Short mmCIF file of C-alpha atoms and ligand atoms in Angstrom, two decimals:
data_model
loop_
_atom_site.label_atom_id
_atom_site.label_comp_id
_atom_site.label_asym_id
_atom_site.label_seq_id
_atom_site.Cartn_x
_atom_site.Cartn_y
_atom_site.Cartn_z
CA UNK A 1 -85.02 -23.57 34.11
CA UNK A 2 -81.53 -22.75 35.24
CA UNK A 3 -81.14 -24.34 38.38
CA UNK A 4 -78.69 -22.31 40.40
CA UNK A 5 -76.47 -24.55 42.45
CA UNK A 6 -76.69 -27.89 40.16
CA UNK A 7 -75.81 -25.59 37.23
CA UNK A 8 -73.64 -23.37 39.37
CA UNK A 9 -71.74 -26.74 40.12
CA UNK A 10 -70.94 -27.45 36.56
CA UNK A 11 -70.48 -24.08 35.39
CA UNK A 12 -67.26 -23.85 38.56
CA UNK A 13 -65.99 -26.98 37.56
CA UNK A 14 -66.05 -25.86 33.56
CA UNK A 15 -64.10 -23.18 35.47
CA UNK A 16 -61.58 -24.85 36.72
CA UNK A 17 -60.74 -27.60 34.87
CA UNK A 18 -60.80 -25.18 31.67
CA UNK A 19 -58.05 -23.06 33.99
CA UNK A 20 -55.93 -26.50 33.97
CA UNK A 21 -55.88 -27.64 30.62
CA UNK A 22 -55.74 -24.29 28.95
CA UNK A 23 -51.76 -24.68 28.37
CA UNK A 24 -52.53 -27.59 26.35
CA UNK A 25 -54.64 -25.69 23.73
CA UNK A 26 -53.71 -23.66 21.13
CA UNK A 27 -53.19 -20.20 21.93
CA UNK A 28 -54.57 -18.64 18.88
CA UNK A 29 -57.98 -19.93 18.43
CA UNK A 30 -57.52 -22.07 14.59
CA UNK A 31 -60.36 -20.61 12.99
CA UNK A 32 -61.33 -18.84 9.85
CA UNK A 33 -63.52 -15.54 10.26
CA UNK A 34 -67.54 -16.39 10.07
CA UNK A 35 -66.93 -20.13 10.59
CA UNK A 36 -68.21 -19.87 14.69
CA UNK A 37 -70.90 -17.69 13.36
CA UNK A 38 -71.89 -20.15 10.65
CA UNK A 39 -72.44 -23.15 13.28
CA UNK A 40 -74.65 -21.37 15.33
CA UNK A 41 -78.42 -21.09 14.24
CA UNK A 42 -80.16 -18.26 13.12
CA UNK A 43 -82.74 -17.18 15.92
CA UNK A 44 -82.99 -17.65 19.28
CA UNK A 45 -84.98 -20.94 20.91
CA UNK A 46 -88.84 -20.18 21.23
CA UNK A 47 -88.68 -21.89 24.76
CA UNK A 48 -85.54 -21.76 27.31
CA UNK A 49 -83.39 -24.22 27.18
CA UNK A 50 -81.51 -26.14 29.84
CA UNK A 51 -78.07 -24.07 30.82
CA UNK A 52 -76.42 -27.79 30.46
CA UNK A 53 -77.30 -27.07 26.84
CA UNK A 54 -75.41 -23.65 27.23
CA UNK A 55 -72.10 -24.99 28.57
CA UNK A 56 -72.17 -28.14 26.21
CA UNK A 57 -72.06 -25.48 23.14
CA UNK A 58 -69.57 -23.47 24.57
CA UNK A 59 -67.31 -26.52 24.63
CA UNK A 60 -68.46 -27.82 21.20
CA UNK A 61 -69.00 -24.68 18.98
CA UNK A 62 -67.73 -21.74 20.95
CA UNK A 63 -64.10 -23.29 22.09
CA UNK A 64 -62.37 -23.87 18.96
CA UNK A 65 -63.08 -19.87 18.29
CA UNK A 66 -61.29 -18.67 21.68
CA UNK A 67 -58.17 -17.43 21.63
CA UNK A 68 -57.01 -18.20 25.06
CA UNK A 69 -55.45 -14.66 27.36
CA UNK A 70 -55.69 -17.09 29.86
CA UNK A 71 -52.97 -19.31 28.65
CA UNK A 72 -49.54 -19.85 29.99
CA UNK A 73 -48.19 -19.15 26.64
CA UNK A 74 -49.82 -16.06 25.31
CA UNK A 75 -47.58 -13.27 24.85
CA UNK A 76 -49.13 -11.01 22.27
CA UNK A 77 -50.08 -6.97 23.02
CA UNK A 78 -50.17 -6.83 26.48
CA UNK A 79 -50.57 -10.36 28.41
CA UNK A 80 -52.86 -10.46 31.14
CA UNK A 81 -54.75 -12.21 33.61
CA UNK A 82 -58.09 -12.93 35.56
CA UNK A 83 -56.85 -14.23 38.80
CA UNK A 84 -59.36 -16.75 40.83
CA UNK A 85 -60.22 -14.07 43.54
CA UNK A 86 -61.61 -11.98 40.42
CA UNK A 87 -63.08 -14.76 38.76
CA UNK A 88 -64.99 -15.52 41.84
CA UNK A 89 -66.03 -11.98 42.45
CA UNK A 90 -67.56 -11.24 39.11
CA UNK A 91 -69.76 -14.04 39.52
CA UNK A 92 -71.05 -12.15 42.76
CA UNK A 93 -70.97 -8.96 41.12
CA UNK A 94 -73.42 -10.51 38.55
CA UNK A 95 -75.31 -11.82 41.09
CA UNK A 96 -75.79 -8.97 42.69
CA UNK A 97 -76.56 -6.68 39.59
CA UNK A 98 -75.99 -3.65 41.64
CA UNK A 99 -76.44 -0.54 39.31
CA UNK A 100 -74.92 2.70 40.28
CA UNK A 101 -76.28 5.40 38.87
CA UNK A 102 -76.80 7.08 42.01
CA UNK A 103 -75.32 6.16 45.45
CA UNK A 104 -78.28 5.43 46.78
CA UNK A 105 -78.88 2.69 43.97
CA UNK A 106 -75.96 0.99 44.68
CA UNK A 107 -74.32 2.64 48.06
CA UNK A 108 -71.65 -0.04 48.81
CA UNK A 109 -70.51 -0.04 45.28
CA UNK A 110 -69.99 3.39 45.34
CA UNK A 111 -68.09 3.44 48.72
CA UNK A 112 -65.99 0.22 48.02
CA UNK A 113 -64.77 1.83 44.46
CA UNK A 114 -63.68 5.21 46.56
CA UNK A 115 -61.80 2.98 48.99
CA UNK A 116 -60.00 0.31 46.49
CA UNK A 117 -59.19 3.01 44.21
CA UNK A 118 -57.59 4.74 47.59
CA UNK A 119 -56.27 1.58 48.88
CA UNK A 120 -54.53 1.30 44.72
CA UNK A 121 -53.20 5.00 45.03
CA UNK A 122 -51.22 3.96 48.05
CA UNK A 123 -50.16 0.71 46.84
CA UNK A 124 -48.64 2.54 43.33
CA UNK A 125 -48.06 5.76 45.17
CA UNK A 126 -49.91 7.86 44.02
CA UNK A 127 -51.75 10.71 46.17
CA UNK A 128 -54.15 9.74 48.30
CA UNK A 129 -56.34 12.19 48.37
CA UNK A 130 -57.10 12.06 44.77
CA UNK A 131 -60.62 11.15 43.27
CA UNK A 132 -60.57 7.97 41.70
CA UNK A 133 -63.19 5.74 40.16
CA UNK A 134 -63.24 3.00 37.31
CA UNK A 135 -64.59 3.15 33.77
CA UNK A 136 -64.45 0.30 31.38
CA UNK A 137 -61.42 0.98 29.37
CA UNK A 138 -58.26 3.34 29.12
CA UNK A 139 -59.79 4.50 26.41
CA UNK A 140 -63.07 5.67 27.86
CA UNK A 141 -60.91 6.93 30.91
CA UNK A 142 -58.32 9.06 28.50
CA UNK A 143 -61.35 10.52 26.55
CA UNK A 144 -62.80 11.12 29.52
CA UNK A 145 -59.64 13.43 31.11
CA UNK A 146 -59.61 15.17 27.40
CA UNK A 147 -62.92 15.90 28.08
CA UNK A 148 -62.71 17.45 31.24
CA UNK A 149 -59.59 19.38 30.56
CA UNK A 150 -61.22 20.57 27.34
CA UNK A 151 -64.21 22.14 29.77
CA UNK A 152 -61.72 23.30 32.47
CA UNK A 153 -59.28 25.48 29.52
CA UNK A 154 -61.88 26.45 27.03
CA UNK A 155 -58.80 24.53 24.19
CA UNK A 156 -59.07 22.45 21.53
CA UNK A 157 -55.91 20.99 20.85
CA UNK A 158 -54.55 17.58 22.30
CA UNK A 159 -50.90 16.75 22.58
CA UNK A 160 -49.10 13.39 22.73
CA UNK A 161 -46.24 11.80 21.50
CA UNK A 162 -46.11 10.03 17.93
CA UNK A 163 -45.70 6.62 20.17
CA UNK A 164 -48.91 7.15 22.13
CA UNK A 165 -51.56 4.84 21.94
CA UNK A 166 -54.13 5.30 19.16
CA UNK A 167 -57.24 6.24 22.05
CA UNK A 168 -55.71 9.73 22.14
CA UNK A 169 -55.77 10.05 18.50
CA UNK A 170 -59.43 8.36 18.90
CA UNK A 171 -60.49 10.56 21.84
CA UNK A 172 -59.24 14.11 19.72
CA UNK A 173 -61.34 12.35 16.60
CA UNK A 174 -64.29 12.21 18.30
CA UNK A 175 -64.14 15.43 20.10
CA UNK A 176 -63.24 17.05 17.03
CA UNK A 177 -60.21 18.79 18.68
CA UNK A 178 -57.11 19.23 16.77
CA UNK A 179 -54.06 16.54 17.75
CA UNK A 180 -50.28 17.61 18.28
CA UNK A 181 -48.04 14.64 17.75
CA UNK A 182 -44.50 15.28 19.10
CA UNK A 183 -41.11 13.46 18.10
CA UNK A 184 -39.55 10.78 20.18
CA UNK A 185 -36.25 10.36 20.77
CA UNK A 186 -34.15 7.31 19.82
CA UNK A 187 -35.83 5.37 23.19
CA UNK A 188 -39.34 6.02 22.01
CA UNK A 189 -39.52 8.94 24.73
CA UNK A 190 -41.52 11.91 23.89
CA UNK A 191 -38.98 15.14 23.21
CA UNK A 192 -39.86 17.71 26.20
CA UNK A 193 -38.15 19.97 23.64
CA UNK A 194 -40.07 19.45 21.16
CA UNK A 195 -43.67 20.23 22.70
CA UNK A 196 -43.87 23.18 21.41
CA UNK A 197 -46.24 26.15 22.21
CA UNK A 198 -49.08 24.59 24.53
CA UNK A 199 -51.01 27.95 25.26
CA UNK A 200 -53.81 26.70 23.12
CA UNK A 201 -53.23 22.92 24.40
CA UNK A 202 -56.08 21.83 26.58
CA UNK A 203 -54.14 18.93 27.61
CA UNK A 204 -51.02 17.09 27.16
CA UNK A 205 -51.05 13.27 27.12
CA UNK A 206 -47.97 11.38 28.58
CA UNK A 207 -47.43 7.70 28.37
CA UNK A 208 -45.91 5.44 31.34
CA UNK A 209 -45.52 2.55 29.19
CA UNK A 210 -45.96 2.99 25.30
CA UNK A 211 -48.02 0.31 23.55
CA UNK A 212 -45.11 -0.81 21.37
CA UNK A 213 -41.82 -0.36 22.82
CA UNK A 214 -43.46 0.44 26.84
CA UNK A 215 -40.94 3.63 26.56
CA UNK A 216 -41.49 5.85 29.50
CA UNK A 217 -42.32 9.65 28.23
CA UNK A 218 -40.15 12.32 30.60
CA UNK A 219 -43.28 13.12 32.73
CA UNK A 220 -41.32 15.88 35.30
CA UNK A 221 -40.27 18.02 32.27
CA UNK A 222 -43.73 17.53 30.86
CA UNK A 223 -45.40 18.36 34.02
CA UNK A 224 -43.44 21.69 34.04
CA UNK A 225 -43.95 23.13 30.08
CA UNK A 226 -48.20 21.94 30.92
CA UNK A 227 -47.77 23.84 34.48
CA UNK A 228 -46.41 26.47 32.84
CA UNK A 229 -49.00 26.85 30.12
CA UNK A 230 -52.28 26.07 31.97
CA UNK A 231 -52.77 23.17 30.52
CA UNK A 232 -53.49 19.42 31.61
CA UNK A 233 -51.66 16.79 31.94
CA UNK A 234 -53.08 12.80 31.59
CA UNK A 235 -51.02 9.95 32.19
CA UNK A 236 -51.56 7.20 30.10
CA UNK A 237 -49.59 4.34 32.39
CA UNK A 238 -52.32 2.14 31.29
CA UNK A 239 -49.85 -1.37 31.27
CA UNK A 240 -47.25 -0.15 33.07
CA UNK A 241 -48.65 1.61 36.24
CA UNK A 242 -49.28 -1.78 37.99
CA UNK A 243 -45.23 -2.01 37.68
CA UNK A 244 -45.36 1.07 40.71
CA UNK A 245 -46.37 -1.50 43.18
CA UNK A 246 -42.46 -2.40 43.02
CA UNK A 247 -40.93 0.29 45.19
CA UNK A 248 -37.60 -0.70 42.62
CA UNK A 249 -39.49 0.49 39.44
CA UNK A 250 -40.96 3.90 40.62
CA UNK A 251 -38.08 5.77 38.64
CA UNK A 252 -40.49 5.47 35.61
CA UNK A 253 -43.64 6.80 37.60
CA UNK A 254 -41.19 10.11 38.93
CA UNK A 255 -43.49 13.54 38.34
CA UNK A 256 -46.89 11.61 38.29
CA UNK A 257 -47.53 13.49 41.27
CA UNK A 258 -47.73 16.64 38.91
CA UNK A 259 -50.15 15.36 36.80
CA UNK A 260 -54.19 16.01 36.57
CA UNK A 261 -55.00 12.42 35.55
CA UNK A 262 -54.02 9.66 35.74
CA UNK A 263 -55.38 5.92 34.08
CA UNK A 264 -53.79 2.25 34.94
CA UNK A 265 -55.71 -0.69 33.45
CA UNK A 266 -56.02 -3.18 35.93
CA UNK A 267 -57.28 -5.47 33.76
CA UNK A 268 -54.28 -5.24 32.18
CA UNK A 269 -51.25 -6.11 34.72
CA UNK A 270 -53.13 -6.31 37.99
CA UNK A 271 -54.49 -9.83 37.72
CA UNK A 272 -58.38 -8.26 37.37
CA UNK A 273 -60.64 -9.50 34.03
CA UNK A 274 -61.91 -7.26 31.57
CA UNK A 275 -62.92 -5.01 32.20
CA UNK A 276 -61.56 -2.49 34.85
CA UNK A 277 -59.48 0.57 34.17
CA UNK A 278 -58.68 3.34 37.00
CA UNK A 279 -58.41 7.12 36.54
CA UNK A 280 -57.69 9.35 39.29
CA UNK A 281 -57.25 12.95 39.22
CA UNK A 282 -56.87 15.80 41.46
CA UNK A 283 -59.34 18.00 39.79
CA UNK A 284 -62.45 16.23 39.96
CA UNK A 285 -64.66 18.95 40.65
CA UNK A 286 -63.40 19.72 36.54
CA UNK A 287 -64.39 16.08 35.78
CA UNK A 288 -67.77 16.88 37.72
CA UNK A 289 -68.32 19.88 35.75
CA UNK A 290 -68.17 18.08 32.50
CA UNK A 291 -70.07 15.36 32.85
CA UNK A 292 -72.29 15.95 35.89
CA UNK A 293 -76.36 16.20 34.02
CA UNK A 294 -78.78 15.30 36.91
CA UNK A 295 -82.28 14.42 35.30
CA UNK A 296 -85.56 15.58 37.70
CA UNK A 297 -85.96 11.65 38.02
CA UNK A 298 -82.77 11.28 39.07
CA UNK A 299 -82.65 14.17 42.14
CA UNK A 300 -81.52 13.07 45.31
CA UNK A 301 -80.54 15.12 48.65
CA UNK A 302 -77.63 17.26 48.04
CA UNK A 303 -75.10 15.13 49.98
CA UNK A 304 -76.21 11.84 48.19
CA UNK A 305 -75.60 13.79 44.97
CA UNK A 306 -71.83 14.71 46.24
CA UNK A 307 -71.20 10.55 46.33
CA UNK A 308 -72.68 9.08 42.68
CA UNK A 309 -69.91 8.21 40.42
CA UNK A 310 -71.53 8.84 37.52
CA UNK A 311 -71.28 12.42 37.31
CA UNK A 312 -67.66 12.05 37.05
CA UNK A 313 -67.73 9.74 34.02
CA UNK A 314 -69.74 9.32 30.50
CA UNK A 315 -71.78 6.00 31.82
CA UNK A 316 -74.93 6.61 33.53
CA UNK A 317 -75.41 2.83 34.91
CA UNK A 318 -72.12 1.75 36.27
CA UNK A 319 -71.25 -2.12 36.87
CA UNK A 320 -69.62 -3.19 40.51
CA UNK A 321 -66.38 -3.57 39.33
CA UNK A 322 -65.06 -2.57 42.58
CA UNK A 323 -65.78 -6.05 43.88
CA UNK A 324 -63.40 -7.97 41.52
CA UNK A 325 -60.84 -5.34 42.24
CA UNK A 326 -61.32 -5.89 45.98
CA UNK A 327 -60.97 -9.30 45.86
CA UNK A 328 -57.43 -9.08 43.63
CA UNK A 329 -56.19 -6.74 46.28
CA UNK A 330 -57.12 -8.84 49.30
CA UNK A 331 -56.19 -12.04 48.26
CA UNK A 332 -53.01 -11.13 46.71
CA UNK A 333 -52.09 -8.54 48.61
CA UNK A 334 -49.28 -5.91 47.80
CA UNK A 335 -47.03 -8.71 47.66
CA UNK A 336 -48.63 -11.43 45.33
CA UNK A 337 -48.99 -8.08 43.04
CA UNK A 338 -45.24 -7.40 43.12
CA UNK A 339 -44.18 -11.23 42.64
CA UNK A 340 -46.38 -11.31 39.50
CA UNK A 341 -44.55 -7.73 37.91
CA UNK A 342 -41.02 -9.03 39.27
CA UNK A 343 -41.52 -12.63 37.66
CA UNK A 344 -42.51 -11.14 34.46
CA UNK A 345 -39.95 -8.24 34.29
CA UNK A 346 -37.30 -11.42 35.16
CA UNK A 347 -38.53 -13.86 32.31
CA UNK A 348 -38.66 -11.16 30.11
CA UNK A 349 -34.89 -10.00 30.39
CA UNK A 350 -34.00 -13.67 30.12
CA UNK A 351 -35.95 -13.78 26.56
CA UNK A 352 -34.12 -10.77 26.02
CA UNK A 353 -30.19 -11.84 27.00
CA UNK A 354 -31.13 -15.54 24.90
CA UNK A 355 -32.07 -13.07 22.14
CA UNK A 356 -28.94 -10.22 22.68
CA UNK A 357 -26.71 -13.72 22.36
CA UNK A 358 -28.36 -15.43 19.27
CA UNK A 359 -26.19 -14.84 16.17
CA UNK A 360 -28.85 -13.66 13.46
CA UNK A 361 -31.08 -11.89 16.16
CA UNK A 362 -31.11 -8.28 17.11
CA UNK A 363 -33.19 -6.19 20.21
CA UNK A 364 -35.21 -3.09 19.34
CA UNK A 365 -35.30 -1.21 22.15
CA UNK A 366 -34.91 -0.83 25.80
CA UNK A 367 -36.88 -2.97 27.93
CA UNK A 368 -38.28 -1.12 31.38
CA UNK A 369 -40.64 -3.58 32.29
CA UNK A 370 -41.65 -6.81 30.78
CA UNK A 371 -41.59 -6.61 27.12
CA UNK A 372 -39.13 -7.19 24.61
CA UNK A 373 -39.47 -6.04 20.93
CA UNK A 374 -37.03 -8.06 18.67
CA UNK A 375 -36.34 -9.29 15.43
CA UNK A 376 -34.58 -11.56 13.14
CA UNK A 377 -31.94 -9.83 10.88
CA UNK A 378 -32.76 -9.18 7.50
CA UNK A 379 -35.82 -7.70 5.40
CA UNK A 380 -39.43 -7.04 7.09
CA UNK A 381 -41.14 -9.82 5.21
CA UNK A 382 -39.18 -12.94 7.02
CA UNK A 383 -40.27 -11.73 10.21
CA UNK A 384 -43.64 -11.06 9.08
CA UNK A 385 -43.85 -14.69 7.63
CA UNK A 386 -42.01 -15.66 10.95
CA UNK A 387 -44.79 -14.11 13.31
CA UNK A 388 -47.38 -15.48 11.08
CA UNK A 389 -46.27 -19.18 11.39
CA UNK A 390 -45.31 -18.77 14.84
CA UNK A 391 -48.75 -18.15 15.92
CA UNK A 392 -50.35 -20.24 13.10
CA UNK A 393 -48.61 -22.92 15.42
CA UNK A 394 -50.52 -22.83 18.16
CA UNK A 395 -47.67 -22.86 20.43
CA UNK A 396 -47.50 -19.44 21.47
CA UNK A 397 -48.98 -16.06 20.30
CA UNK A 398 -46.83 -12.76 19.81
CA UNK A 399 -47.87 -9.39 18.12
CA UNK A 400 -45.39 -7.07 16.29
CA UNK A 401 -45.04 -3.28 15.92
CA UNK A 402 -42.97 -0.92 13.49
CA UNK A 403 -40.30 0.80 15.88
CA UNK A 404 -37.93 3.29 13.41
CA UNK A 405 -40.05 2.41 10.39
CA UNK A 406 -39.16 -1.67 10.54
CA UNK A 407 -41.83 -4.41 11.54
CA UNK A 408 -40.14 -6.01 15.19
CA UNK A 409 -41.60 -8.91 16.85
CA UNK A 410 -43.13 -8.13 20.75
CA UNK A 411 -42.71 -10.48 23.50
CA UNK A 412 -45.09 -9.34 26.25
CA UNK A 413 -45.21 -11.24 29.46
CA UNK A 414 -47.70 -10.84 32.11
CA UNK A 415 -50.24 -14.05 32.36
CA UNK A 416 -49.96 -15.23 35.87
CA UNK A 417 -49.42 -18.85 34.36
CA UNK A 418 -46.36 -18.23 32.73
CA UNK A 419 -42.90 -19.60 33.51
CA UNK A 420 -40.13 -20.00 32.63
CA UNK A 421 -40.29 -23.31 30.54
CA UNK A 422 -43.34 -21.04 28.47
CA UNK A 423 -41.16 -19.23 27.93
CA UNK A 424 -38.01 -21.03 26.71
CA UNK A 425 -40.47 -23.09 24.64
CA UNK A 426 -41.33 -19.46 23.30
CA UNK A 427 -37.68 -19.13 21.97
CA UNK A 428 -37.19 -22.57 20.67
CA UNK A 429 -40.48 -22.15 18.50
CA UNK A 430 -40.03 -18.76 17.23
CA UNK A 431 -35.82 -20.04 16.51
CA UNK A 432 -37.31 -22.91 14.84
CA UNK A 433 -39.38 -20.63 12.99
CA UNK A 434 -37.21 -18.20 12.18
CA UNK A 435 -34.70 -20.84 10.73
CA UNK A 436 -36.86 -21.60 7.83
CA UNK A 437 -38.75 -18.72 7.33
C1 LIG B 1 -50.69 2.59 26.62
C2 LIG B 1 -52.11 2.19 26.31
N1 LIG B 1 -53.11 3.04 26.56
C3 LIG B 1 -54.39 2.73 26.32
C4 LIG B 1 -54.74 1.50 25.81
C5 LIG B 1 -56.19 1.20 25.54
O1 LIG B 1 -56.68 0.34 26.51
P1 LIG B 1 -58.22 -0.09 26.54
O2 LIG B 1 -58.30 -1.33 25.71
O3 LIG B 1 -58.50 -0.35 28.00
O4 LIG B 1 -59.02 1.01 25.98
C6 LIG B 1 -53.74 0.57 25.54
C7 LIG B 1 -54.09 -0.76 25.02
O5 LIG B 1 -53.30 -1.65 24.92
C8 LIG B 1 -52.39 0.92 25.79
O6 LIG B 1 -51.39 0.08 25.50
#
């Protein structure tokens, strides 16, 4: 038996204490593949077990086979973080296992979602008045726009640039539509002039915030060739679009306004856990046409029926994410969110002037928000070797990407724990590294 507030006790102060020592660990968990797997028996108990039994094999077995988001020096794809608030809130989220598949199921979760994904439009400003609602991932919201646009035009071709993330290319897969991938320019930017014909283009994706360089696609011209040809525009700002808290960084969110949809992880910048992504649009009566398939079991009044979320998405049972998101944006506020994107936009263009100074060194490409994609001079395979025995280390964790057809080295910063002696340590190891690699 699980005794709620004994166990509830322990499990807080695992919490916590785990949230203070986590700098000390290694970032990238030390393990080979199949080795946690291998330590854990076969089949489950026949009769329950204490939960102190739980927690002590999460700290013997499990631990060694985390690699830790939530540490100070973690810096690889896009760093992010579950702030306390959240942390707090999922646990009441869980304990409240509300499950909205219909508003009346779960009638606050439905109304808080409309009003924090109202209360995020006017923090990033974006309309108000469009529909929002969370999904699990950008890549469940994307497929979902493409899906909806797909319905609204009667196309089937999807267009993004050769930089956009690989959920589009996923999404067009799956959906069997045909993919359009269009040129960038020498900043990663998607060529407006090279889009093409889009009469037969159902929709048009646009990044805010590429997944290797965080380029920012020219979404006014886009906006204009998809007005022009009928079709839809999604905005992929999926990392970047917490950045439009910061009235100083809204040059990179200009023409958003035009677009259909639009998806911003918050679980990636905006302090919330896994997982929480928002799409809004201003067509959701075309994102209620595609997916809204009301079972006889599942009839309500008319006006109820207007309110449930999940005729605007693929999931039928939706999870009260809402709550965590609620909880980020009350005890932060608009301005804890803009001191987090300001600190990390500031460490990061320290990294990158120590880097822009360091004989040997070179930067890869612009950096509009908080991550810098560098590399040593000289062949692909040193800074392969280089990444590899940087995070081998323990010390940190970076990813790379291949920007102009050469493997570069990615800095991201965005864990709430980071500062700026992470992130000088950061240099000296990867220097160190990179002087005898
Ligand atoms: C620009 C961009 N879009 C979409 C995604 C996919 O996000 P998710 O893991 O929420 O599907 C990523 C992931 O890093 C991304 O960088």
């Amino acid at each position: 038996m699980t005794d709620l507030r004994g166990d509830g006790r322990a499990a807080l102060e695992w919490a916590a204490s785990y949230l203070e020592r986590v700098g000390d660990l290694p970032v990238l968990a030390q393990v080979a593949p199949g080795e946690i797997a291998a330590r854990l028996p076969d089949a489950a108990p026949e009769e329950g077990e204490p939960f102190a039994a739980v927690l002590r094999d999460l700290d013997e077995i499990l631990m060694p086979g985390v690699t830790h988001w939530q540490h100070p020096r973690y810096f690889a794809y896009f760093a992010t973080s579950a702030s306390e608030p959240a942390i707090l809130a999922e646990l009441l989220a869980a304990t409240l296992n509300s499950v909205s598949i219909l508003w009346r199921t779960a009638p606050a979760a439905t109304e808080l979602e409309g009003v924090v994904l109202r209360w995020t439009a006017k923090l990033l400003g974006l309309p108000p008045d469009w529909h929002g609602h969370i999904e699990d991932s950008a890549s469940t919201s994307t497929l979902a726009a493409i899906i909806a646009a797909r319905k609204a035009t009667g196309r089937e071709l999807v267009v993004c640039s050769e930089q956009a993330h690989s959920s589009v290319e996923k999404a067009a897969r799956m959906l069997r539509m045909r993919l359009r991938k269009v040129p960038c320019d020498e900043e990663f930017r998607l060529r407006p002039e090279a889009l093409g014909d889009l009469s037969e283009a159902a929709a048009v994706v646009a990044t805010v915030g590429t997944t290797a360089a965080t380029s920012v696609d020219p979404v006014p011209a886009i906006a204009q060739a998809c007005a022009q040809a009928g079709t839809w525009l999604h905005v992929d700002a999926a990392y970047a679009g917490t950045a439009m808290v910061c009235p100083e960084l809204r040059w990179a969110f200009a023409g958003v306004e035009r677009a259909d949809s639009v998806v911003v992880n918050a679980h990636k910048w905006m302090l919330t856990p896994m997982d929480c992504s928002l799409l809004w649009s201003r067509r959701p009566e075309d994102l209620r046409a595609a997916f809204s398939l009301i079972p006889e079991y599942l009839r309500t009044p008319d006006a109820e029926d207007a309110l449930s979320l999940s005729e605007y998405g693929p999931a039928l049972g939706r999870r009260f994410r809402a709550l965590k998101l609620w909880a980020v944006l009350r005890c932060h506020g608009r301005s804890g969110l803009q001191a987090h994107v300001r600190s990390g936009i500031e460490l990061a263009s320290r990294f990158e002037r120590w880097v822009a100074q360091e004989p040997g060194w070179e930067l890869c490409a612009p950096r509009p928000f908080s991550v810098v994609c560098f590399r040593r001079e000289g062949p692909d395979e040193g800074n392969r070797a280089l990444l590899e025995a940087v995070n081998r280390s323990g010390e940190i964790f970076i990813s790379h990407a291949v920007l102009n057809g050469r493997y570069v080295l990615r800095l991201a910063i965005g864990q709430l724990r980071t500062t700026e002696a992470d992130v000088t340590r950061a240099w000296e190891v990867i220097r160190r590294a990179g002087s005898v690699t």
